[in-house]
Amino acid sequence: MAYKIPFVRDMDFVYEEAQAVSPLIRRLVANNPGPFTFRGTGVYIIGHGDVAIIDPGPDDEAHIEALLRAVEGERVTHILVTHRHMDHSPAAHPLAAHTGAKVYSSTIPPKPSDCDTLRLEASDDHLFQPDINVSDGDRFTGPGWTIEAVFTPGHTTNHMAYALVEENALFPGDHIMGWSTTVIGPPDGDMTAYFESLEKVRDRDFTTLWPTHGPPVTDVRPFVQAFIDHRREREAQIIAQMRAGKTSIKDMVSVIYADVDKRLHPAACHSVLAHMIRLVQLGRVECMGGPPCVDSLYALKD
């Protein structure tokens, strides 16, 4: 059975202009579209007067100026970052320098690599360090708004989503996107953690998801379940390819992702590697000659 994710891709926006999308939420889309960012990084401004900013985006002068215009006459009290990728975190400290706000994010370090891994376009922001560490369940408040940190590792080891309590809404960063599946790229990406984080979000029964890339998701529980079902199906496809005699990840990707933009195949190799590491941990697959890597060879154990 093929599980179809009901993606949502239609967006009504103007680049670098803040638009009210709910009573407490404004969204400003950075002009950085691409195969990993879709239309661009959606920066969220929460509240009025005293405001929080979630995922400030790229360190681009025009973008930062647009953000400052959007909050002119207001006080930025919190800059919240979901994870340290170049399309999410680099504007945090330049924005903090202009506003006096503190930068908040998880400080869990990325996992070390056992092998040479492919580098993704949405690469790690190595210089990023928050002012204040965030842990699961931490709360941040302002006039009329409450934000709760929801730890969602998987896309990265330190990925932190943020829930707006008053609207029962979640800002899932790259954990869940409305327009596409999420890249899980080892060593920092972990497929088992990703499954667990998907189930965690599903079971919270949020009313709306506001991803950093793409439009909102409103039918949340079945949407998240579709992501879980899709990943289970992907594992079944990988096992089927191995039963058919394929032993390398790149050969599997060329078949499984035949209808996907080839620019995304390196990222797909990372996601298949994440599945493969999980299958090795579960004892279903053997990696021949060293730790699981993109260029390793694999065999079924059953």
PDB file of C-alpha atoms in Angstrom:
ATOM      1  CA  MET A   1       0.000   0.000   0.000  1.00  0.00           C
ATOM      2  CA  ALA A   2       1.353   3.433  -0.959  1.00  0.00           C
ATOM      3  CA  TYR A   3       0.873   6.029   1.771  1.00  0.00           C
ATOM      4  CA  LYS A   4       0.203   9.470   0.329  1.00  0.00           C
ATOM      5  CA  ILE A   5       1.029  12.488   2.464  1.00  0.00           C
ATOM      6  CA  PRO A   6      -1.551  15.282   1.939  1.00  0.00           C
ATOM      7  CA  PHE A   7       1.045  17.999   1.360  1.00  0.00           C
ATOM      8  CA  VAL A   8       0.002  21.660   1.416  1.00  0.00           C
ATOM      9  CA  ARG A   9       1.978  24.009  -0.813  1.00  0.00           C
ATOM     10  CA  ASP A  10      -0.168  27.066  -1.585  1.00  0.00           C
ATOM     11  CA  MET A  11       1.088  30.189   0.179  1.00  0.00           C
ATOM     12  CA  ASP A  12      -0.174  33.763   0.036  1.00  0.00           C
ATOM     13  CA  PHE A  13       2.719  36.018   1.018  1.00  0.00           C
ATOM     14  CA  VAL A  14       5.046  38.830  -0.026  1.00  0.00           C
ATOM     15  CA  TYR A  15       8.765  38.377   0.588  1.00  0.00           C
ATOM     16  CA  GLU A  16      10.151  40.256   3.581  1.00  0.00           C
ATOM     17  CA  GLU A  17       6.756  41.649   4.650  1.00  0.00           C
ATOM     18  CA  ALA A  18       5.189  40.618   7.954  1.00  0.00           C
ATOM     19  CA  GLN A  19       1.626  39.387   7.561  1.00  0.00           C
ATOM     20  CA  ALA A  20      -0.830  38.563  10.342  1.00  0.00           C
ATOM     21  CA  VAL A  21      -1.810  34.892  10.026  1.00  0.00           C
ATOM     22  CA  SER A  22      -3.641  34.535  13.358  1.00  0.00           C
ATOM     23  CA  PRO A  23      -4.541  36.798  16.292  1.00  0.00           C
ATOM     24  CA  LEU A  24      -1.135  36.238  17.908  1.00  0.00           C
ATOM     25  CA  ILE A  25       1.076  35.264  14.948  1.00  0.00           C
ATOM     26  CA  ARG A  26       2.747  37.251  12.190  1.00  0.00           C
ATOM     27  CA  ARG A  27       4.846  35.536   9.513  1.00  0.00           C
ATOM     28  CA  LEU A  28       7.655  37.091   7.472  1.00  0.00           C
ATOM     29  CA  VAL A  29       9.096  34.948   4.670  1.00  0.00           C
ATOM     30  CA  ALA A  30      12.787  35.479   3.880  1.00  0.00           C
ATOM     31  CA  ASN A  31      13.755  35.738   0.232  1.00  0.00           C
ATOM     32  CA  ASN A  32      15.831  32.538   0.251  1.00  0.00           C
ATOM     33  CA  PRO A  33      13.849  29.996  -1.794  1.00  0.00           C
ATOM     34  CA  GLY A  34      15.517  26.715  -2.746  1.00  0.00           C
ATOM     35  CA  PRO A  35      15.162  22.937  -2.940  1.00  0.00           C
ATOM     36  CA  PHE A  36      15.493  22.653   0.852  1.00  0.00           C
ATOM     37  CA  THR A  37      13.785  25.909   1.922  1.00  0.00           C
ATOM     38  CA  PHE A  38      10.780  25.818  -0.484  1.00  0.00           C
ATOM     39  CA  ARG A  39       9.531  29.438  -0.775  1.00  0.00           C
ATOM     40  CA  GLY A  40      11.949  30.569   1.939  1.00  0.00           C
ATOM     41  CA  THR A  41      12.394  30.680   5.701  1.00  0.00           C
ATOM     42  CA  GLY A  42       9.193  31.621   7.501  1.00  0.00           C
ATOM     43  CA  VAL A  43      10.042  33.768  10.519  1.00  0.00           C
ATOM     44  CA  TYR A  44       7.292  33.996  13.133  1.00  0.00           C
ATOM     45  CA  ILE A  45       6.599  36.997  15.362  1.00  0.00           C
ATOM     46  CA  ILE A  46       4.509  36.097  18.397  1.00  0.00           C
ATOM     47  CA  GLY A  47       2.383  38.610  20.291  1.00  0.00           C
ATOM     48  CA  HIS A  48       2.072  42.385  20.228  1.00  0.00           C
ATOM     49  CA  GLY A  49       4.067  44.989  22.114  1.00  0.00           C
ATOM     50  CA  ASP A  50       6.439  42.565  23.804  1.00  0.00           C
ATOM     51  CA  VAL A  51       7.097  39.877  21.185  1.00  0.00           C
ATOM     52  CA  ALA A  52       9.042  36.678  20.591  1.00  0.00           C
ATOM     53  CA  ILE A  53      10.642  35.736  17.272  1.00  0.00           C
ATOM     54  CA  ILE A  54      10.946  32.090  16.208  1.00  0.00           C
ATOM     55  CA  ASP A  55      13.664  31.035  13.705  1.00  0.00           C
ATOM     56  CA  PRO A  56      14.979  34.450  12.595  1.00  0.00           C
ATOM     57  CA  GLY A  57      16.478  32.989   9.415  1.00  0.00           C
ATOM     58  CA  PRO A  58      19.551  33.814   7.320  1.00  0.00           C
ATOM     59  CA  ASP A  59      22.144  36.466   8.124  1.00  0.00           C
ATOM     60  CA  ASP A  60      21.150  38.736   5.256  1.00  0.00           C
ATOM     61  CA  GLU A  61      21.173  42.505   5.735  1.00  0.00           C
ATOM     62  CA  ALA A  62      17.965  43.169   3.802  1.00  0.00           C
ATOM     63  CA  HIS A  63      16.188  40.369   5.658  1.00  0.00           C
ATOM     64  CA  ILE A  64      17.287  41.600   9.086  1.00  0.00           C
ATOM     65  CA  GLU A  65      16.219  45.146   8.182  1.00  0.00           C
ATOM     66  CA  ALA A  66      12.805  43.785   7.164  1.00  0.00           C
ATOM     67  CA  LEU A  67      12.482  42.012  10.518  1.00  0.00           C
ATOM     68  CA  LEU A  68      13.401  45.186  12.386  1.00  0.00           C
ATOM     69  CA  ARG A  69      10.789  47.149  10.419  1.00  0.00           C
ATOM     70  CA  ALA A  70       8.202  44.507  11.276  1.00  0.00           C
ATOM     71  CA  VAL A  71       8.755  44.970  15.031  1.00  0.00           C
ATOM     72  CA  GLU A  72       9.347  48.735  14.998  1.00  0.00           C
ATOM     73  CA  GLY A  73       7.883  50.265  18.151  1.00  0.00           C
ATOM     74  CA  GLU A  74       7.752  46.874  19.876  1.00  0.00           C
ATOM     75  CA  ARG A  75      10.154  45.120  22.237  1.00  0.00           C
ATOM     76  CA  VAL A  76      11.646  41.777  21.232  1.00  0.00           C
ATOM     77  CA  THR A  77      11.963  39.762  24.441  1.00  0.00           C
ATOM     78  CA  HIS A  78      12.922  36.313  23.114  1.00  0.00           C
ATOM     79  CA  ILE A  79      14.625  35.004  19.976  1.00  0.00           C
ATOM     80  CA  LEU A  80      13.852  31.281  19.809  1.00  0.00           C
ATOM     81  CA  VAL A  81      15.760  28.978  17.455  1.00  0.00           C
ATOM     82  CA  THR A  82      14.617  25.457  16.550  1.00  0.00           C
ATOM     83  CA  HIS A  83      18.061  24.257  15.397  1.00  0.00           C
ATOM     84  CA  ARG A  84      21.361  25.544  14.079  1.00  0.00           C
ATOM     85  CA  HIS A  85      21.011  25.278  10.315  1.00  0.00           C
ATOM     86  CA  MET A  86      22.028  28.100   8.000  1.00  0.00           C
ATOM     87  CA  ASP A  87      18.444  28.927   6.999  1.00  0.00           C
ATOM     88  CA  HIS A  88      17.234  29.146  10.622  1.00  0.00           C
ATOM     89  CA  SER A  89      19.780  30.501  13.100  1.00  0.00           C
ATOM     90  CA  PRO A  90      22.367  32.912  11.564  1.00  0.00           C
ATOM     91  CA  ALA A  91      20.199  36.044  11.928  1.00  0.00           C
ATOM     92  CA  ALA A  92      19.680  35.396  15.645  1.00  0.00           C
ATOM     93  CA  HIS A  93      22.669  37.252  17.058  1.00  0.00           C
ATOM     94  CA  PRO A  94      22.609  40.170  14.579  1.00  0.00           C
ATOM     95  CA  LEU A  95      18.934  40.611  15.481  1.00  0.00           C
ATOM     96  CA  ALA A  96      19.772  40.354  19.176  1.00  0.00           C
ATOM     97  CA  ALA A  97      22.414  43.060  18.775  1.00  0.00           C
ATOM     98  CA  HIS A  98      19.756  45.436  17.420  1.00  0.00           C
ATOM     99  CA  THR A  99      17.009  44.545  19.901  1.00  0.00           C
ATOM    100  CA  GLY A 100      18.745  43.544  23.128  1.00  0.00           C
ATOM    101  CA  ALA A 101      16.853  40.247  23.224  1.00  0.00           C
ATOM    102  CA  LYS A 102      18.434  37.003  24.370  1.00  0.00           C
ATOM    103  CA  VAL A 103      18.809  34.043  21.995  1.00  0.00           C
ATOM    104  CA  TYR A 104      17.330  30.736  23.163  1.00  0.00           C
ATOM    105  CA  SER A 105      17.978  27.241  21.781  1.00  0.00           C
ATOM    106  CA  SER A 106      19.018  23.763  22.841  1.00  0.00           C
ATOM    107  CA  THR A 107      22.762  23.473  23.425  1.00  0.00           C
ATOM    108  CA  ILE A 108      22.938  19.706  22.869  1.00  0.00           C
ATOM    109  CA  PRO A 109      26.003  19.268  20.608  1.00  0.00           C
ATOM    110  CA  PRO A 110      25.743  17.530  17.236  1.00  0.00           C
ATOM    111  CA  LYS A 111      26.670  13.867  17.094  1.00  0.00           C
ATOM    112  CA  PRO A 112      30.185  13.092  15.786  1.00  0.00           C
ATOM    113  CA  SER A 113      30.509  11.268  12.494  1.00  0.00           C
ATOM    114  CA  ASP A 114      31.985   7.800  12.079  1.00  0.00           C
ATOM    115  CA  CYS A 115      32.425   8.362   8.353  1.00  0.00           C
ATOM    116  CA  ASP A 116      32.587  11.012   5.657  1.00  0.00           C
ATOM    117  CA  THR A 117      28.995  12.118   5.068  1.00  0.00           C
ATOM    118  CA  LEU A 118      27.492  14.119   2.242  1.00  0.00           C
ATOM    119  CA  ARG A 119      27.063  17.799   2.992  1.00  0.00           C
ATOM    120  CA  LEU A 120      23.586  19.241   2.604  1.00  0.00           C
ATOM    121  CA  GLU A 121      22.709  22.711   1.319  1.00  0.00           C
ATOM    122  CA  ALA A 122      20.898  23.545   4.571  1.00  0.00           C
ATOM    123  CA  SER A 123      24.177  22.996   6.400  1.00  0.00           C
ATOM    124  CA  ASP A 124      25.124  23.337  10.025  1.00  0.00           C
ATOM    125  CA  ASP A 125      25.641  26.837  11.406  1.00  0.00           C
ATOM    126  CA  HIS A 126      28.887  25.971  13.199  1.00  0.00           C
ATOM    127  CA  LEU A 127      29.275  29.398  14.799  1.00  0.00           C
ATOM    128  CA  PHE A 128      25.853  29.476  16.429  1.00  0.00           C
ATOM    129  CA  GLN A 129      25.616  29.355  20.209  1.00  0.00           C
ATOM    130  CA  PRO A 130      22.529  30.558  22.092  1.00  0.00           C
ATOM    131  CA  ASP A 131      22.693  32.845  25.097  1.00  0.00           C
ATOM    132  CA  ILE A 132      20.377  30.567  27.073  1.00  0.00           C
ATOM    133  CA  ASN A 133      19.847  26.807  26.843  1.00  0.00           C
ATOM    134  CA  VAL A 134      16.316  25.502  26.253  1.00  0.00           C
ATOM    135  CA  SER A 135      15.012  22.179  27.577  1.00  0.00           C
ATOM    136  CA  ASP A 136      11.804  20.274  26.936  1.00  0.00           C
ATOM    137  CA  GLY A 137       8.886  21.888  28.771  1.00  0.00           C
ATOM    138  CA  ASP A 138      10.511  25.298  29.330  1.00  0.00           C
ATOM    139  CA  ARG A 139       8.015  28.156  29.081  1.00  0.00           C
ATOM    140  CA  PHE A 140       8.397  31.738  27.884  1.00  0.00           C
ATOM    141  CA  THR A 141       5.714  34.365  28.428  1.00  0.00           C
ATOM    142  CA  GLY A 142       4.652  37.779  27.241  1.00  0.00           C
ATOM    143  CA  PRO A 143       1.454  39.844  27.298  1.00  0.00           C
ATOM    144  CA  GLY A 144      -1.258  37.435  26.132  1.00  0.00           C
ATOM    145  CA  TRP A 145       1.082  34.656  24.979  1.00  0.00           C
ATOM    146  CA  THR A 146       2.809  31.589  26.377  1.00  0.00           C
ATOM    147  CA  ILE A 147       5.338  29.517  24.450  1.00  0.00           C
ATOM    148  CA  GLU A 148       6.336  26.004  25.530  1.00  0.00           C
ATOM    149  CA  ALA A 149       9.486  24.254  24.296  1.00  0.00           C
ATOM    150  CA  VAL A 150       8.760  20.809  22.811  1.00  0.00           C
ATOM    151  CA  PHE A 151      11.900  18.710  22.277  1.00  0.00           C
ATOM    152  CA  THR A 152      11.698  16.990  18.874  1.00  0.00           C
ATOM    153  CA  PRO A 153      15.067  15.395  17.989  1.00  0.00           C
ATOM    154  CA  GLY A 154      15.391  13.550  14.706  1.00  0.00           C
ATOM    155  CA  HIS A 155      16.109  16.103  11.988  1.00  0.00           C
ATOM    156  CA  THR A 156      18.937  17.191  14.282  1.00  0.00           C
ATOM    157  CA  THR A 157      20.028  16.037  17.728  1.00  0.00           C
ATOM    158  CA  ASN A 158      19.045  19.355  19.320  1.00  0.00           C
ATOM    159  CA  HIS A 159      15.841  20.141  17.395  1.00  0.00           C
ATOM    160  CA  MET A 160      13.369  22.085  19.547  1.00  0.00           C
ATOM    161  CA  ALA A 161       9.833  22.908  18.449  1.00  0.00           C
ATOM    162  CA  TYR A 162       7.787  25.619  20.171  1.00  0.00           C
ATOM    163  CA  ALA A 163       4.089  25.505  21.100  1.00  0.00           C
ATOM    164  CA  LEU A 164       1.900  28.615  21.365  1.00  0.00           C
ATOM    165  CA  VAL A 165      -0.361  27.573  24.225  1.00  0.00           C
ATOM    166  CA  GLU A 166      -3.157  30.114  23.632  1.00  0.00           C
ATOM    167  CA  GLU A 167      -3.763  28.877  20.071  1.00  0.00           C
ATOM    168  CA  ASN A 168      -2.831  25.203  20.600  1.00  0.00           C
ATOM    169  CA  ALA A 169      -0.377  25.680  17.731  1.00  0.00           C
ATOM    170  CA  LEU A 170       3.096  24.243  17.196  1.00  0.00           C
ATOM    171  CA  PHE A 171       6.043  25.759  15.363  1.00  0.00           C
ATOM    172  CA  PRO A 172       7.797  22.501  14.359  1.00  0.00           C
ATOM    173  CA  GLY A 173      10.770  24.031  12.527  1.00  0.00           C
ATOM    174  CA  ASP A 174      12.015  21.354  10.126  1.00  0.00           C
ATOM    175  CA  HIS A 175      10.622  18.450  12.166  1.00  0.00           C
ATOM    176  CA  ILE A 176       7.421  18.535  10.102  1.00  0.00           C
ATOM    177  CA  MET A 177       6.945  20.549   6.916  1.00  0.00           C
ATOM    178  CA  GLY A 178       3.704  20.955   5.024  1.00  0.00           C
ATOM    179  CA  TRP A 179       5.286  20.931   1.572  1.00  0.00           C
ATOM    180  CA  SER A 180       7.735  18.012   1.811  1.00  0.00           C
ATOM    181  CA  THR A 181       9.175  15.275   3.959  1.00  0.00           C
ATOM    182  CA  THR A 182      12.075  16.118   6.256  1.00  0.00           C
ATOM    183  CA  VAL A 183      15.682  15.169   5.612  1.00  0.00           C
ATOM    184  CA  ILE A 184      17.121  13.004   8.386  1.00  0.00           C
ATOM    185  CA  GLY A 185      20.859  13.165   7.795  1.00  0.00           C
ATOM    186  CA  PRO A 186      23.236  11.200  10.033  1.00  0.00           C
ATOM    187  CA  PRO A 187      25.218  11.615  12.134  1.00  0.00           C
ATOM    188  CA  ASP A 188      23.169  14.473  13.596  1.00  0.00           C
ATOM    189  CA  GLY A 189      19.892  13.145  12.212  1.00  0.00           C
ATOM    190  CA  ASP A 190      18.456  10.082  13.947  1.00  0.00           C
ATOM    191  CA  MET A 191      15.579   8.092  12.434  1.00  0.00           C
ATOM    192  CA  THR A 192      14.556   6.328  15.640  1.00  0.00           C
ATOM    193  CA  ALA A 193      14.404   9.672  17.470  1.00  0.00           C
ATOM    194  CA  TYR A 194      12.460  11.108  14.529  1.00  0.00           C
ATOM    195  CA  PHE A 195       9.805   8.373  14.772  1.00  0.00           C
ATOM    196  CA  GLU A 196       9.481   9.031  18.507  1.00  0.00           C
ATOM    197  CA  SER A 197       9.206  12.802  17.984  1.00  0.00           C
ATOM    198  CA  LEU A 198       6.522  12.363  15.313  1.00  0.00           C
ATOM    199  CA  GLU A 199       4.486  10.244  17.714  1.00  0.00           C
ATOM    200  CA  LYS A 200       4.994  12.857  20.439  1.00  0.00           C
ATOM    201  CA  VAL A 201       3.629  15.650  18.230  1.00  0.00           C
ATOM    202  CA  ARG A 202       0.768  13.487  16.954  1.00  0.00           C
ATOM    203  CA  ASP A 203      -0.361  12.662  20.468  1.00  0.00           C
ATOM    204  CA  ARG A 204      -0.385  16.319  21.587  1.00  0.00           C
ATOM    205  CA  ASP A 205      -3.367  16.974  19.267  1.00  0.00           C
ATOM    206  CA  PHE A 206      -2.305  20.438  18.158  1.00  0.00           C
ATOM    207  CA  THR A 207      -4.845  22.453  16.165  1.00  0.00           C
ATOM    208  CA  THR A 208      -2.306  23.969  13.763  1.00  0.00           C
ATOM    209  CA  LEU A 209       1.303  23.453  12.702  1.00  0.00           C
ATOM    210  CA  TRP A 210       3.274  26.473  11.476  1.00  0.00           C
ATOM    211  CA  PRO A 211       6.403  25.011   9.806  1.00  0.00           C
ATOM    212  CA  THR A 212       9.427  27.194   9.129  1.00  0.00           C
ATOM    213  CA  HIS A 213       9.088  26.272   5.452  1.00  0.00           C
ATOM    214  CA  GLY A 214       5.720  26.247   3.738  1.00  0.00           C
ATOM    215  CA  PRO A 215       2.099  26.928   4.695  1.00  0.00           C
ATOM    216  CA  PRO A 216       0.305  25.856   7.875  1.00  0.00           C
ATOM    217  CA  VAL A 217      -1.110  22.387   8.475  1.00  0.00           C
ATOM    218  CA  THR A 218      -4.575  22.314  10.060  1.00  0.00           C
ATOM    219  CA  ASP A 219      -5.590  18.637   9.939  1.00  0.00           C
ATOM    220  CA  VAL A 220      -2.695  17.836  12.224  1.00  0.00           C
ATOM    221  CA  ARG A 221      -3.153  14.341  13.651  1.00  0.00           C
ATOM    222  CA  PRO A 222      -3.812  12.497  10.344  1.00  0.00           C
ATOM    223  CA  PHE A 223      -1.108  14.589   8.658  1.00  0.00           C
ATOM    224  CA  VAL A 224       1.532  13.543  11.195  1.00  0.00           C
ATOM    225  CA  GLN A 225       0.327   9.938  11.062  1.00  0.00           C
ATOM    226  CA  ALA A 226       0.835  10.045   7.282  1.00  0.00           C
ATOM    227  CA  PHE A 227       4.487  10.984   7.890  1.00  0.00           C
ATOM    228  CA  ILE A 228       4.881   8.007  10.235  1.00  0.00           C
ATOM    229  CA  ASP A 229       3.237   5.670   7.717  1.00  0.00           C
ATOM    230  CA  HIS A 230       5.424   7.080   4.932  1.00  0.00           C
ATOM    231  CA  ARG A 231       8.610   6.341   6.889  1.00  0.00           C
ATOM    232  CA  ARG A 232       7.460   2.816   7.645  1.00  0.00           C
ATOM    233  CA  GLU A 233       6.737   2.325   3.963  1.00  0.00           C
ATOM    234  CA  ARG A 234      10.195   3.693   3.097  1.00  0.00           C
ATOM    235  CA  GLU A 235      11.780   1.080   5.343  1.00  0.00           C
ATOM    236  CA  ALA A 236       9.756  -1.606   3.566  1.00  0.00           C
ATOM    237  CA  GLN A 237      10.991  -0.266   0.198  1.00  0.00           C
ATOM    238  CA  ILE A 238      14.602  -0.390   1.382  1.00  0.00           C
ATOM    239  CA  ILE A 239      14.198  -3.988   2.518  1.00  0.00           C
ATOM    240  CA  ALA A 240      12.532  -4.858  -0.806  1.00  0.00           C
ATOM    241  CA  GLN A 241      15.487  -3.361  -2.706  1.00  0.00           C
ATOM    242  CA  MET A 242      17.878  -5.430  -0.612  1.00  0.00           C
ATOM    243  CA  ARG A 243      15.861  -8.568  -1.298  1.00  0.00           C
ATOM    244  CA  ALA A 244      16.175  -7.697  -4.993  1.00  0.00           C
ATOM    245  CA  GLY A 245      19.969  -7.752  -4.659  1.00  0.00           C
ATOM    246  CA  LYS A 246      20.884  -4.114  -4.134  1.00  0.00           C
ATOM    247  CA  THR A 247      23.585  -3.605  -1.506  1.00  0.00           C
ATOM    248  CA  SER A 248      24.478   0.110  -1.775  1.00  0.00           C
ATOM    249  CA  ILE A 249      22.458   3.121  -0.665  1.00  0.00           C
ATOM    250  CA  LYS A 250      23.071   5.058  -3.889  1.00  0.00           C
ATOM    251  CA  ASP A 251      21.681   2.203  -5.989  1.00  0.00           C
ATOM    252  CA  MET A 252      18.608   2.049  -3.769  1.00  0.00           C
ATOM    253  CA  VAL A 253      18.066   5.823  -3.978  1.00  0.00           C
ATOM    254  CA  SER A 254      18.189   5.764  -7.793  1.00  0.00           C
ATOM    255  CA  VAL A 255      15.174   3.425  -7.745  1.00  0.00           C
ATOM    256  CA  ILE A 256      13.212   4.533  -4.689  1.00  0.00           C
ATOM    257  CA  TYR A 257      13.578   8.255  -5.481  1.00  0.00           C
ATOM    258  CA  ALA A 258      13.406   7.963  -9.279  1.00  0.00           C
ATOM    259  CA  ASP A 259      10.623  10.582  -9.446  1.00  0.00           C
ATOM    260  CA  VAL A 260      12.395  13.076  -7.150  1.00  0.00           C
ATOM    261  CA  ASP A 261      14.517  16.043  -8.290  1.00  0.00           C
ATOM    262  CA  LYS A 262      18.058  14.658  -8.637  1.00  0.00           C
ATOM    263  CA  ARG A 263      19.390  17.689  -6.752  1.00  0.00           C
ATOM    264  CA  LEU A 264      17.761  16.116  -3.699  1.00  0.00           C
ATOM    265  CA  HIS A 265      19.313  12.663  -4.186  1.00  0.00           C
ATOM    266  CA  PRO A 266      22.306  13.418  -1.910  1.00  0.00           C
ATOM    267  CA  ALA A 267      19.823  14.353   0.814  1.00  0.00           C
ATOM    268  CA  ALA A 268      17.838  11.202   0.021  1.00  0.00           C
ATOM    269  CA  CYS A 269      21.021   9.170   0.526  1.00  0.00           C
ATOM    270  CA  HIS A 270      21.220  10.642   4.020  1.00  0.00           C
ATOM    271  CA  SER A 271      17.633   9.706   4.786  1.00  0.00           C
ATOM    272  CA  VAL A 272      18.157   6.146   3.538  1.00  0.00           C
ATOM    273  CA  LEU A 273      21.339   5.961   5.632  1.00  0.00           C
ATOM    274  CA  ALA A 274      19.288   7.034   8.659  1.00  0.00           C
ATOM    275  CA  HIS A 275      16.840   4.203   7.957  1.00  0.00           C
ATOM    276  CA  MET A 276      19.757   1.811   7.467  1.00  0.00           C
ATOM    277  CA  ILE A 277      21.329   2.741  10.811  1.00  0.00           C
ATOM    278  CA  ARG A 278      17.963   2.099  12.455  1.00  0.00           C
ATOM    279  CA  LEU A 279      17.639  -1.286  10.719  1.00  0.00           C
ATOM    280  CA  VAL A 280      21.162  -2.218  11.825  1.00  0.00           C
ATOM    281  CA  GLN A 281      20.271  -1.252  15.405  1.00  0.00           C
ATOM    282  CA  LEU A 282      17.118  -3.383  15.179  1.00  0.00           C
ATOM    283  CA  GLY A 283      19.197  -6.359  14.030  1.00  0.00           C
ATOM    284  CA  ARG A 284      17.484  -6.648  10.644  1.00  0.00           C
ATOM    285  CA  VAL A 285      20.416  -5.489   8.492  1.00  0.00           C
ATOM    286  CA  GLU A 286      24.166  -6.035   8.577  1.00  0.00           C
ATOM    287  CA  CYS A 287      26.676  -3.378   7.538  1.00  0.00           C
ATOM    288  CA  MET A 288      29.676  -5.022   5.930  1.00  0.00           C
ATOM    289  CA  GLY A 289      33.087  -3.637   6.868  1.00  0.00           C
ATOM    290  CA  GLY A 290      32.789  -0.866   9.413  1.00  0.00           C
ATOM    291  CA  PRO A 291      30.151   1.547  10.702  1.00  0.00           C
ATOM    292  CA  PRO A 292      27.083   2.363   8.561  1.00  0.00           C
ATOM    293  CA  CYS A 293      27.991   5.041   6.008  1.00  0.00           C
ATOM    294  CA  VAL A 294      26.553   6.213   2.689  1.00  0.00           C
ATOM    295  CA  ASP A 295      29.206   4.268   0.751  1.00  0.00           C
ATOM    296  CA  SER A 296      28.983   1.089   2.847  1.00  0.00           C
ATOM    297  CA  LEU A 297      27.498  -2.177   1.612  1.00  0.00           C
ATOM    298  CA  TYR A 298      24.557  -3.787   3.386  1.00  0.00           C
ATOM    299  CA  ALA A 299      22.885  -7.190   3.618  1.00  0.00           C
ATOM    300  CA  LEU A 300      19.704  -8.493   5.209  1.00  0.00           C
ATOM    301  CA  LYS A 301      20.175 -10.685   8.265  1.00  0.00           C
ATOM    302  CA  ASP A 302      16.908 -12.600   7.874  1.00  0.00           C
TER     303      ASP A 302
END
